[in-house]
Tab-separated table of C-alpha atoms and ligand atoms in Angstrom:
chain	number	residue	atom	x	y	z
A	1	MET	CA	3.511	50.859	-153.583
A	2	ILE	CA	2.951	54.594	-154.010
A	3	LEU	CA	3.378	56.616	-157.184
A	4	VAL	CA	5.075	59.976	-156.833
A	5	THR	CA	5.228	62.493	-159.713
A	6	GLY	CA	7.994	65.117	-159.948
A	7	GLY	CA	10.250	63.110	-157.632
A	8	CYS	CA	13.460	64.443	-159.171
A	9	GLY	CA	12.524	68.001	-158.203
A	10	PHE	CA	13.062	69.770	-154.902
A	11	ILE	CA	10.142	68.676	-152.725
A	12	GLY	CA	9.515	65.357	-154.501
A	13	SER	CA	13.092	64.197	-153.993
A	14	ASN	CA	12.992	65.115	-150.314
A	15	PHE	CA	9.670	63.330	-150.048
A	16	ILE	CA	10.998	60.110	-151.574
A	17	LEU	CA	14.179	60.095	-149.467
A	18	ASP	CA	12.195	60.712	-146.280
A	19	TRP	CA	9.576	58.154	-147.252
A	20	LEU	CA	12.074	55.369	-147.819
A	21	ALA	CA	13.926	56.313	-144.630
A	22	ALA	CA	10.636	55.841	-142.705
A	23	HIS	CA	8.915	52.973	-144.642
A	24	ASP	CA	9.710	49.900	-146.642
A	25	GLU	CA	6.781	50.542	-149.005
A	26	PRO	CA	8.183	50.967	-152.520
A	27	VAL	CA	7.898	54.145	-154.605
A	28	VAL	CA	7.710	54.648	-158.326
A	29	ASN	CA	8.875	58.127	-159.353
A	30	VAL	CA	7.315	59.521	-162.568
A	31	ASP	CA	9.306	62.488	-163.769
A	32	LEU	CA	9.964	64.065	-167.169
A	33	LEU	CA	13.378	65.381	-166.060
A	34	THR	CA	12.879	69.039	-167.025
A	35	TYR	CA	15.454	71.712	-166.256
A	36	ALA	CA	14.242	71.643	-162.618
A	37	ALA	CA	15.203	67.978	-162.106
A	38	ASN	CA	18.519	66.555	-161.131
A	39	PRO	CA	18.433	62.749	-161.335
A	40	LYS	CA	21.719	62.645	-159.359
A	41	THR	CA	19.702	63.889	-156.394
A	42	LEU	CA	18.357	60.368	-155.996
A	43	ALA	CA	21.584	58.554	-156.967
A	44	SER	CA	21.725	57.000	-153.492
A	45	LEU	CA	18.597	54.977	-154.440
A	46	ALA	CA	19.984	53.530	-157.686
A	47	ALA	CA	20.443	50.054	-156.208
A	48	ASP	CA	17.479	50.218	-153.816
A	49	ALA	CA	14.888	47.573	-154.782
A	50	ARG	CA	12.163	49.749	-153.198
A	51	TYR	CA	12.705	52.527	-155.776
A	52	ALA	CA	11.704	52.628	-159.448
A	53	PHE	CA	11.945	55.464	-161.933
A	54	GLU	CA	9.936	56.155	-165.057
A	55	ARG	CA	10.801	59.040	-167.350
A	56	VAL	CA	7.253	60.008	-168.338
A	57	ASP	CA	5.463	63.302	-169.080
A	58	VAL	CA	2.326	63.703	-166.941
A	59	CYS	CA	0.653	65.042	-170.105
A	60	ASP	CA	1.117	61.636	-171.766
A	61	GLY	CA	-1.995	59.602	-170.949
A	62	VAL	CA	-0.855	56.491	-172.837
A	63	ALA	CA	2.443	56.316	-170.992
A	64	LEU	CA	0.712	56.987	-167.660
A	65	LYS	CA	-1.732	54.122	-168.308
A	66	ALA	CA	1.192	51.773	-168.796
A	67	VAL	CA	2.854	52.977	-165.557
A	68	PHE	CA	-0.363	52.323	-163.578
A	69	ALA	CA	-0.729	48.889	-165.143
A	70	LYS	CA	2.884	47.994	-164.366
A	71	TYR	CA	3.055	49.218	-160.753
A	72	GLN	CA	-0.553	49.080	-159.487
A	73	PRO	CA	-0.053	51.878	-156.938
A	74	ARG	CA	-2.317	52.211	-153.908
A	75	ALA	CA	-1.837	56.004	-153.857
A	76	VAL	CA	-0.563	58.905	-155.954
A	77	VAL	CA	1.288	61.989	-154.608
A	78	HIS	CA	1.371	64.589	-157.339
A	79	PHE	CA	4.258	67.085	-157.149
A	80	ALA	CA	5.154	67.441	-160.869
A	81	ALA	CA	4.656	71.011	-162.037
A	82	GLU	CA	6.274	74.046	-163.496
A	83	SER	CA	6.903	75.826	-160.201
A	84	HIS	CA	8.691	79.175	-160.659
A	85	VAL	CA	6.640	82.395	-160.733
A	86	ASP	CA	9.243	84.403	-162.675
A	87	ARG	CA	9.437	81.739	-165.380
A	88	SER	CA	5.625	81.783	-165.622
A	89	ILE	CA	5.779	85.532	-166.320
A	90	HIS	CA	8.251	84.931	-169.178
A	91	GLY	CA	6.425	81.857	-170.581
A	92	PRO	CA	2.952	81.056	-169.221
A	93	MET	CA	2.010	78.333	-171.743
A	94	ASP	CA	4.371	75.707	-170.263
A	95	PHE	CA	2.584	76.259	-166.958
A	96	VAL	CA	-0.878	75.779	-168.494
A	97	LYS	CA	0.299	72.642	-170.220
A	98	THR	CA	2.018	70.878	-167.318
A	99	ASN	CA	0.012	72.188	-164.374
A	100	VAL	CA	-3.485	72.122	-165.888
A	101	MET	CA	-3.325	69.572	-168.711
A	102	GLY	CA	-0.789	67.392	-166.914
A	103	THR	CA	-2.868	67.279	-163.757
A	104	ALA	CA	-6.043	66.559	-165.768
A	105	THR	CA	-4.284	63.734	-167.624
A	106	LEU	CA	-2.896	62.279	-164.379
A	107	LEU	CA	-6.350	62.459	-162.750
A	108	GLU	CA	-7.843	60.638	-165.713
A	109	ALA	CA	-5.209	57.896	-165.609
A	110	SER	CA	-5.671	57.608	-161.846
A	111	ARG	CA	-9.461	57.401	-162.215
A	112	ALA	CA	-9.190	54.556	-164.740
A	113	HIS	CA	-6.833	52.704	-162.398
A	114	TRP	CA	-9.033	53.415	-159.325
A	115	LYS	CA	-12.160	52.159	-161.163
A	116	SER	CA	-10.388	48.919	-162.033
A	117	LEU	CA	-9.558	48.129	-158.395
A	118	PRO	CA	-11.525	45.650	-156.243
A	119	ASP	CA	-13.905	47.441	-153.805
A	120	ALA	CA	-11.672	47.405	-150.684
A	121	GLU	CA	-8.621	48.672	-152.608
A	122	ALA	CA	-10.679	51.328	-154.393
A	123	LYS	CA	-11.931	52.513	-150.997
A	124	SER	CA	-8.432	52.871	-149.581
A	125	PHE	CA	-6.907	54.415	-152.747
A	126	ARG	CA	-5.735	58.019	-152.271
A	127	PHE	CA	-4.652	60.847	-154.570
A	128	VAL	CA	-2.826	63.765	-152.922
A	129	HIS	CA	-2.564	66.847	-155.084
A	130	VAL	CA	0.255	69.100	-153.857
A	131	SER	CA	-0.499	72.776	-154.375
A	132	THR	CA	0.455	76.215	-153.158
A	133	ASP	CA	-0.868	79.037	-150.959
A	134	GLU	CA	-0.340	81.332	-153.955
A	135	VAL	CA	-3.759	80.293	-155.310
A	136	PHE	CA	-5.303	82.497	-152.586
A	137	GLY	CA	-3.646	85.669	-153.880
A	138	SER	CA	-1.974	88.318	-151.745
A	139	LEU	CA	-2.581	89.426	-148.151
A	140	GLY	CA	-2.357	92.911	-146.719
A	141	ALA	CA	-0.082	93.488	-143.685
A	142	THR	CA	-2.916	93.118	-141.146
A	143	ASP	CA	-5.163	90.590	-142.996
A	144	PRO	CA	-5.829	87.275	-141.252
A	145	LYS	CA	-3.768	84.369	-142.534
A	146	PHE	CA	-5.071	82.105	-145.313
A	147	ASN	CA	-7.189	79.165	-144.206
A	148	GLU	CA	-9.158	76.395	-145.943
A	149	LEU	CA	-12.067	78.829	-146.543
A	150	SER	CA	-9.980	81.534	-148.213
A	151	GLN	CA	-11.181	82.582	-151.654
A	152	TYR	CA	-9.159	81.568	-154.731
A	153	GLN	CA	-7.624	84.751	-156.195
A	154	PRO	CA	-4.478	83.701	-158.110
A	155	ASN	CA	-2.397	86.594	-159.482
A	156	SER	CA	0.399	85.060	-161.541
A	157	PRO	CA	0.267	82.605	-164.480
A	158	TYR	CA	1.881	80.081	-162.104
A	159	SER	CA	-0.705	80.432	-159.338
A	160	ALA	CA	-3.571	80.588	-161.865
A	161	SER	CA	-2.425	77.316	-163.414
A	162	LYS	CA	-2.105	75.717	-159.957
A	163	ALA	CA	-5.572	77.003	-159.088
A	164	GLY	CA	-6.918	75.333	-162.259
A	165	SER	CA	-5.309	72.047	-161.170
A	166	ASP	CA	-6.805	72.364	-157.659
A	167	HIS	CA	-10.262	72.841	-159.149
A	168	LEU	CA	-9.831	69.716	-161.281
A	169	ALA	CA	-8.688	67.707	-158.287
A	170	ARG	CA	-11.740	68.914	-156.301
A	171	ALA	CA	-14.044	68.059	-159.201
A	172	TYR	CA	-12.771	64.469	-159.345
A	173	PHE	CA	-13.860	63.996	-155.748
A	174	HIS	CA	-17.223	65.677	-156.123
A	175	THR	CA	-18.136	64.182	-159.513
A	176	TYR	CA	-16.598	60.740	-159.431
A	177	GLY	CA	-16.086	60.190	-155.721
A	178	MET	CA	-12.400	59.581	-156.297
A	179	PRO	CA	-10.554	59.913	-152.921
A	180	VAL	CA	-8.653	63.080	-153.703
A	181	MET	CA	-7.125	65.468	-151.163
A	182	VAL	CA	-5.509	68.844	-151.923
A	183	THR	CA	-2.681	70.373	-149.845
A	184	ASN	CA	-1.748	74.046	-150.162
A	185	CYS	CA	1.587	74.923	-148.594
A	186	SER	CA	3.630	78.058	-148.174
A	187	ASN	CA	7.131	78.671	-149.552
A	188	ASN	CA	9.420	75.664	-148.936
A	189	TYR	CA	13.176	75.823	-148.377
A	190	GLY	CA	15.784	73.219	-147.591
A	191	PRO	CA	18.306	70.905	-149.274
A	192	ARG	CA	18.136	70.168	-153.019
A	193	GLN	CA	16.177	73.284	-154.068
A	194	PHE	CA	17.005	74.507	-157.581
A	195	PRO	CA	18.979	77.797	-157.246
A	196	GLU	CA	16.429	79.931	-159.085
A	197	LYS	CA	14.245	80.387	-155.944
A	198	LEU	CA	15.055	83.034	-153.368
A	199	ILE	CA	16.895	81.077	-150.632
A	200	PRO	CA	19.153	78.822	-152.705
A	201	LEU	CA	19.823	81.583	-155.237
A	202	MET	CA	21.037	83.887	-152.437
A	203	ILE	CA	23.214	81.173	-150.913
A	204	VAL	CA	24.927	80.199	-154.176
A	205	ASN	CA	25.319	83.820	-155.373
A	206	ALA	CA	26.741	84.895	-152.021
A	207	LEU	CA	29.316	82.104	-152.092
A	208	ALA	CA	30.240	82.920	-155.668
A	209	GLY	CA	30.755	86.627	-154.864
A	210	LYS	CA	27.793	87.573	-157.091
A	211	ALA	CA	25.025	90.175	-156.546
A	212	LEU	CA	22.118	89.286	-154.239
A	213	PRO	CA	19.167	90.730	-156.197
A	214	ILE	CA	16.257	91.966	-154.053
A	215	TYR	CA	13.082	92.657	-156.019
A	216	GLY	CA	11.576	96.057	-155.223
A	217	ASP	CA	11.618	97.146	-151.582
A	218	GLY	CA	12.285	93.611	-150.246
A	219	GLN	CA	9.372	93.911	-147.823
A	220	GLN	CA	7.303	91.111	-149.374
A	221	ILE	CA	6.498	88.474	-146.782
A	222	ARG	CA	6.558	84.700	-147.205
A	223	ASP	CA	5.720	82.066	-144.515
A	224	TRP	CA	8.782	79.789	-144.768
A	225	LEU	CA	8.220	76.028	-144.387
A	226	TYR	CA	11.161	73.616	-144.032
A	227	VAL	CA	10.842	70.934	-146.730
A	228	GLY	CA	11.152	68.057	-144.210
A	229	ASP	CA	8.145	69.468	-142.321
A	230	HIS	CA	6.200	69.757	-145.555
A	231	CYS	CA	6.967	66.104	-146.366
A	232	SER	CA	5.842	64.933	-142.912
A	233	ALA	CA	2.556	66.846	-143.397
A	234	ILE	CA	1.949	65.144	-146.751
A	235	ARG	CA	2.661	61.735	-145.214
A	236	ARG	CA	0.090	62.529	-142.500
A	237	VAL	CA	-2.520	63.652	-145.060
A	238	LEU	CA	-1.923	60.525	-147.081
A	239	GLU	CA	-2.272	58.381	-143.974
A	240	ALA	CA	-5.256	59.970	-142.241
A	241	GLY	CA	-6.619	62.875	-144.282
A	242	ARG	CA	-10.285	62.893	-145.268
A	243	PRO	CA	-11.003	62.497	-149.010
A	244	GLY	CA	-12.433	65.637	-150.577
A	245	GLU	CA	-10.688	67.903	-148.046
A	246	LEU	CA	-8.235	70.757	-148.487
A	247	TYR	CA	-5.374	71.065	-145.968
A	248	LEU	CA	-3.174	74.136	-145.597
A	249	ILE	CA	0.441	73.630	-144.512
A	250	GLY	CA	2.597	76.461	-143.138
A	251	GLY	CA	5.853	76.999	-141.260
A	252	ASP	CA	4.750	79.609	-138.793
A	253	ALA	CA	7.672	81.718	-139.990
A	254	GLU	CA	6.552	84.917	-141.709
A	255	LYS	CA	9.601	86.934	-142.807
A	256	PRO	CA	10.199	89.842	-145.182
A	257	ASN	CA	12.585	88.921	-148.021
A	258	ILE	CA	15.198	91.398	-146.952
A	259	GLU	CA	15.354	89.832	-143.487
A	260	VAL	CA	15.702	86.369	-145.021
A	261	VAL	CA	18.660	87.559	-147.110
A	262	HIS	CA	20.289	89.303	-144.110
A	263	THR	CA	19.961	86.079	-142.080
A	264	ILE	CA	21.540	84.041	-144.901
A	265	CYS	CA	24.457	86.511	-145.076
A	266	SER	CA	25.120	86.303	-141.345
A	267	LEU	CA	24.853	82.503	-141.287
A	268	LEU	CA	27.317	82.225	-144.183
A	269	ALA	CA	29.646	84.636	-142.410
A	270	THR	CA	29.833	82.267	-139.433
A	271	HIS	CA	31.019	79.515	-141.810
A	272	ALA	CA	33.404	81.738	-143.809
A	273	PRO	CA	34.503	84.478	-141.365
A	274	GLY	CA	35.894	87.634	-142.900
A	275	ASN	CA	33.342	87.811	-145.711
A	276	ASP	CA	30.831	90.603	-145.547
A	277	TYR	CA	28.144	89.158	-147.783
A	278	LEU	CA	25.806	92.025	-146.975
A	279	THR	CA	27.774	94.250	-149.372
A	280	GLN	CA	26.598	92.018	-152.255
A	281	ILE	CA	22.923	92.950	-151.728
A	282	THR	CA	21.500	94.943	-154.659
A	283	THR	CA	17.970	96.228	-155.327
A	284	VAL	CA	16.540	95.334	-158.727
A	285	THR	CA	13.315	96.095	-160.592
A	286	ASP	CA	10.335	94.494	-158.932
A	287	ARG	CA	8.481	91.423	-160.259
A	288	PRO	CA	5.316	92.436	-162.188
A	289	GLY	CA	2.175	91.736	-160.107
A	290	HIS	CA	4.363	90.792	-157.096
A	291	ASP	CA	2.232	89.327	-154.262
A	292	ARG	CA	2.898	91.215	-151.047
A	293	ARG	CA	2.274	88.694	-148.295
A	294	TYR	CA	1.473	85.012	-147.836
A	295	ALA	CA	0.724	83.490	-144.435
A	296	ILE	CA	-0.894	80.203	-143.426
A	297	ASP	CA	-3.221	79.249	-140.623
A	298	PHE	CA	-2.596	75.498	-140.363
A	299	SER	CA	-4.861	74.889	-137.336
A	300	LYS	CA	-7.020	72.405	-139.293
A	301	LEU	CA	-4.045	70.162	-139.944
A	302	ARG	CA	-2.938	70.462	-136.294
A	303	ARG	CA	-6.431	69.828	-134.939
A	304	GLU	CA	-7.483	66.972	-137.243
A	305	LEU	CA	-4.205	65.212	-137.931
A	306	GLY	CA	-1.946	66.353	-135.082
A	307	TRP	CA	0.666	67.803	-137.397
A	308	ARG	CA	3.000	70.715	-136.607
A	309	PRO	CA	6.341	71.838	-138.050
A	310	ILE	CA	9.411	70.668	-136.155
A	311	GLU	CA	11.930	73.216	-137.548
A	312	ASN	CA	11.826	76.945	-136.837
A	313	PHE	CA	13.343	79.336	-139.378
A	314	THR	CA	16.713	79.491	-137.603
A	315	THR	CA	17.208	75.725	-137.321
A	316	GLY	CA	15.833	75.092	-140.828
A	317	LEU	CA	18.011	77.744	-142.459
A	318	GLU	CA	21.108	76.511	-140.623
A	319	LYS	CA	20.498	72.988	-142.014
A	320	THR	CA	19.896	74.427	-145.467
A	321	VAL	CA	23.028	76.597	-145.549
A	322	ARG	CA	25.109	73.681	-144.303
A	323	TRP	CA	23.701	71.412	-147.063
A	324	TYR	CA	24.628	73.899	-149.798
A	325	LEU	CA	28.147	74.348	-148.320
A	326	GLU	CA	28.634	70.588	-148.310
A	327	ASN	CA	27.146	69.931	-151.749
A	328	SER	CA	28.933	72.276	-154.115
A	329	ALA	CA	29.150	69.484	-156.740
A	330	TRP	CA	25.358	69.226	-156.791
A	331	VAL	CA	25.108	72.968	-157.294
A	332	ALA	CA	27.717	72.971	-160.082
A	333	ASP	CA	25.781	70.173	-161.757
A	334	VAL	CA	22.495	72.122	-161.989
A	335	GLN	CA	24.183	75.342	-163.136
A	336	SER	CA	24.110	74.265	-166.781
A	337	GLY	CA	23.927	76.408	-169.915
A	338	ASP	CA	20.129	76.466	-169.556
A	339	TYR	CA	20.488	77.808	-166.006
A	340	LEU	CA	22.857	80.555	-167.121
A	341	ARG	CA	20.481	81.510	-169.946
A	342	TRP	CA	17.653	81.805	-167.409
A	343	ILE	CA	19.714	83.997	-165.069
A	344	ALA	CA	20.596	86.293	-167.999
A	345	GLN	CA	16.971	86.421	-169.140
A	346	ASN	CA	15.501	87.141	-165.666
A	347	TYR	CA	18.124	89.441	-164.249
A	348	GLY	CA	19.773	90.934	-167.358
A	349	ALA	CA	16.769	93.111	-168.140
A	350	ARG	CA	16.221	94.347	-164.534
A	351	ALA	CA	17.533	97.774	-163.617
B	401	LIG	P1	10.477	71.684	-158.850
B	401	LIG	O1	10.304	72.688	-159.921
B	401	LIG	O2	11.714	71.662	-158.041
B	401	LIG	O3	10.309	70.207	-159.447
B	401	LIG	C1	9.310	69.867	-160.353
B	401	LIG	C2	9.578	68.442	-160.829
B	401	LIG	O4	8.496	68.106	-161.718
B	401	LIG	C3	10.882	68.309	-161.645
B	401	LIG	O5	11.557	67.127	-161.238
B	401	LIG	C4	10.401	68.201	-163.087
B	401	LIG	O6	11.269	67.409	-163.905
B	401	LIG	C5	9.055	67.534	-162.899
B	401	LIG	N1	8.141	67.834	-164.022
B	401	LIG	C6	7.875	69.040	-164.544
B	401	LIG	N2	7.045	68.924	-165.595
B	401	LIG	C7	6.762	67.600	-165.700
B	401	LIG	C8	5.943	66.854	-166.552
B	401	LIG	N3	5.232	67.417	-167.538
B	401	LIG	N4	5.844	65.511	-166.371
B	401	LIG	C9	6.540	64.891	-165.356
B	401	LIG	N5	7.376	65.557	-164.541
B	401	LIG	C10	7.452	66.896	-164.694
B	401	LIG	O7	9.164	71.891	-157.947
B	401	LIG	P2	9.043	71.795	-156.354
B	401	LIG	O8	9.520	73.092	-155.796
B	401	LIG	O9	9.615	70.499	-155.868
B	401	LIG	O10	7.464	71.786	-156.201
B	401	LIG	C11	6.728	70.584	-156.160
B	401	LIG	C12	5.263	70.868	-156.074
B	401	LIG	O11	4.982	71.658	-154.928
B	401	LIG	C13	4.718	71.709	-157.258
B	401	LIG	O12	3.481	71.210	-157.615
B	401	LIG	C14	4.623	73.107	-156.694
B	401	LIG	O13	3.597	73.827	-157.328
B	401	LIG	C15	4.295	72.832	-155.231
B	401	LIG	N6	4.720	73.871	-154.319
B	401	LIG	C16	6.059	74.217	-154.229
B	401	LIG	C17	6.431	75.200	-153.317
B	401	LIG	C18	7.900	75.591	-153.169
B	401	LIG	O14	8.208	76.482	-152.329
B	401	LIG	N7	8.829	74.974	-153.834
B	401	LIG	C19	5.506	75.836	-152.507
B	401	LIG	C20	4.156	75.484	-152.657
B	401	LIG	C21	3.811	74.462	-153.524
B	402	LIG	P1	10.521	82.707	-154.937
B	402	LIG	O1	11.534	81.895	-154.213
B	402	LIG	O2	10.635	82.854	-156.426
B	402	LIG	O3	9.085	82.160	-154.479
B	402	LIG	P2	7.593	82.778	-154.745
B	402	LIG	O4	7.650	83.806	-155.805
B	402	LIG	O5	6.855	81.571	-155.217
B	402	LIG	O6	7.164	83.255	-153.396
B	402	LIG	O7	10.557	84.166	-154.289
B	402	LIG	C1	10.340	84.378	-152.921
B	402	LIG	C2	10.304	85.871	-152.698
B	402	LIG	O8	11.596	86.418	-153.016
B	402	LIG	C3	9.322	86.612	-153.612
B	402	LIG	O9	8.757	87.699	-152.870
B	402	LIG	C4	10.232	87.135	-154.720
B	402	LIG	C5	11.537	87.410	-154.024
B	402	LIG	N1	12.758	87.285	-154.867
B	402	LIG	C6	13.719	88.311	-154.903
B	402	LIG	O10	13.548	89.346	-154.212
B	402	LIG	N2	14.812	88.119	-155.646
B	402	LIG	C7	15.033	87.024	-156.377
B	402	LIG	O11	16.045	86.944	-157.098
B	402	LIG	C8	14.062	85.956	-156.332
B	402	LIG	C9	14.248	84.692	-157.128
B	402	LIG	C10	12.955	86.149	-155.560
C-alpha cells in the first residue's frame, strides 16, 4: 500500500483516482480536511476496499506514527500543504506550520517506519516530496527555463515555506540515506481545483456573471501543466526515480495570464453561445512581490524516465472547462462561507 497526504485536495485527489484506475495497490489518504479539501471529491471511493482515509494533521507526529503502524506503507507521496500564494501573503504562519513543520514531522514519522523495515523493504521504500517551481524564484522574459540546477530563490511566504520543506527532504536523503525524491512542478490545472486559483476562479466567475480580476498588467507567465500529466510524472518518479534526486515537471505551455483568461472566455462562449465573457475582465491591483515568469525544462525527466505530457494547453483546458460545466454541484459545495470571506478579503481591498 502507498500513503498519500493531502489526497482530498486538487492534485492529491486526481492522483488517487488515477492511481486506483491504473493499479490495484491500496492507498491510505492522510488529510486534515482544511478549507482546500472537499471529501466529496473522493465519494466514488467510499465503498472501495482499496481506499482508506485518515483525518490526521501532518504536524501530529503521534497520530502519524499510528497511521504508519496500522497501514505499513511501502511508499509515501506527500502533497499536503497550504498551497495558495495570495493566502500566504495574508497569513504566512499557517504556511510555515504546515509546509515546514508538517513536512519535518512526516519525514520523522517516515524515517522511524523506514528504519523498522526489514532490509529488502527498507531498500525499496520511497518518499516522494511534491513541490513547486516557485522555489526557484522569477525568470526574466529571455532567461533560460528552470532546471534541476537552478538556484533556490523563493519570493513569497508560500514558496519560501516550500523551499524549506524541499531542503528538509534533501537532508533526509543525505544525512540518513532515506530514499527521498523531490519533484518541482509548474502550475497545475484541471478538474477538482479549488476556485481560488486562476483558472477555476475565472471559469466559475465567468459562469456566475462576476468580474474576472487580472492582477496588474496580466503579462505574468506560467507554464501550465495538466493535472493528469503531473500525476503520471509522479507515478513514474515513484516507480523508477533515483533516490536523492530532484525532478522538474512542466507542461511545455508558457502563457501570459491575460491570454489564459481570453482562451477560457472563448471556450466558455462555445458552450454558452451569446455570452461575451470578455466584457467581464477587469484589471485589479497587482499581487505584492508578484513573480513574473515560471518555465520548466523537464528534459531530465524525459531522458531518464521517458516521461512527457500528453495534453497540450488547448486539449487540457477544454477538458477542464467541460468538467466545471458538468460539476456545478461540486463548485457550489466548496463555495462556503469561508470561501466567500476569502474572496472578500483578497479582492475587496484591491482597486
Ligand atoms: P490543495 O490546496 O488543493 O490541497 C491541499 C490538501 O492538503 C487539502 O486536501 C488539505 O486539506 C490538505 N492539508 C493541508 N494542510 C494539512 C495538514 N496540516 N495535514 C494534513 N493535510 C493537510 O493543494 P494542491 O494544489 O493539490 O497541491 C498539492 C501539492 O502540490 C502541494 O504541496 C503544492 O505545494 C504542490 N504544488 C501545487 C501546484 C498547483 O498548481 N496546484 C503547483 C506546484 C506544486
Ligand atoms: P495562481 O493560480 O494563484 O497560481 P500561482 O500564484 O501559484 O502562480 O495564479 C496564477 C497567476 O494568475 C499568477 O500570476 C497570479 C494571477 N492571478 C490573477 O491575475 N488573478 C487572480 O484572481 C488570481 C487568483 C491569480
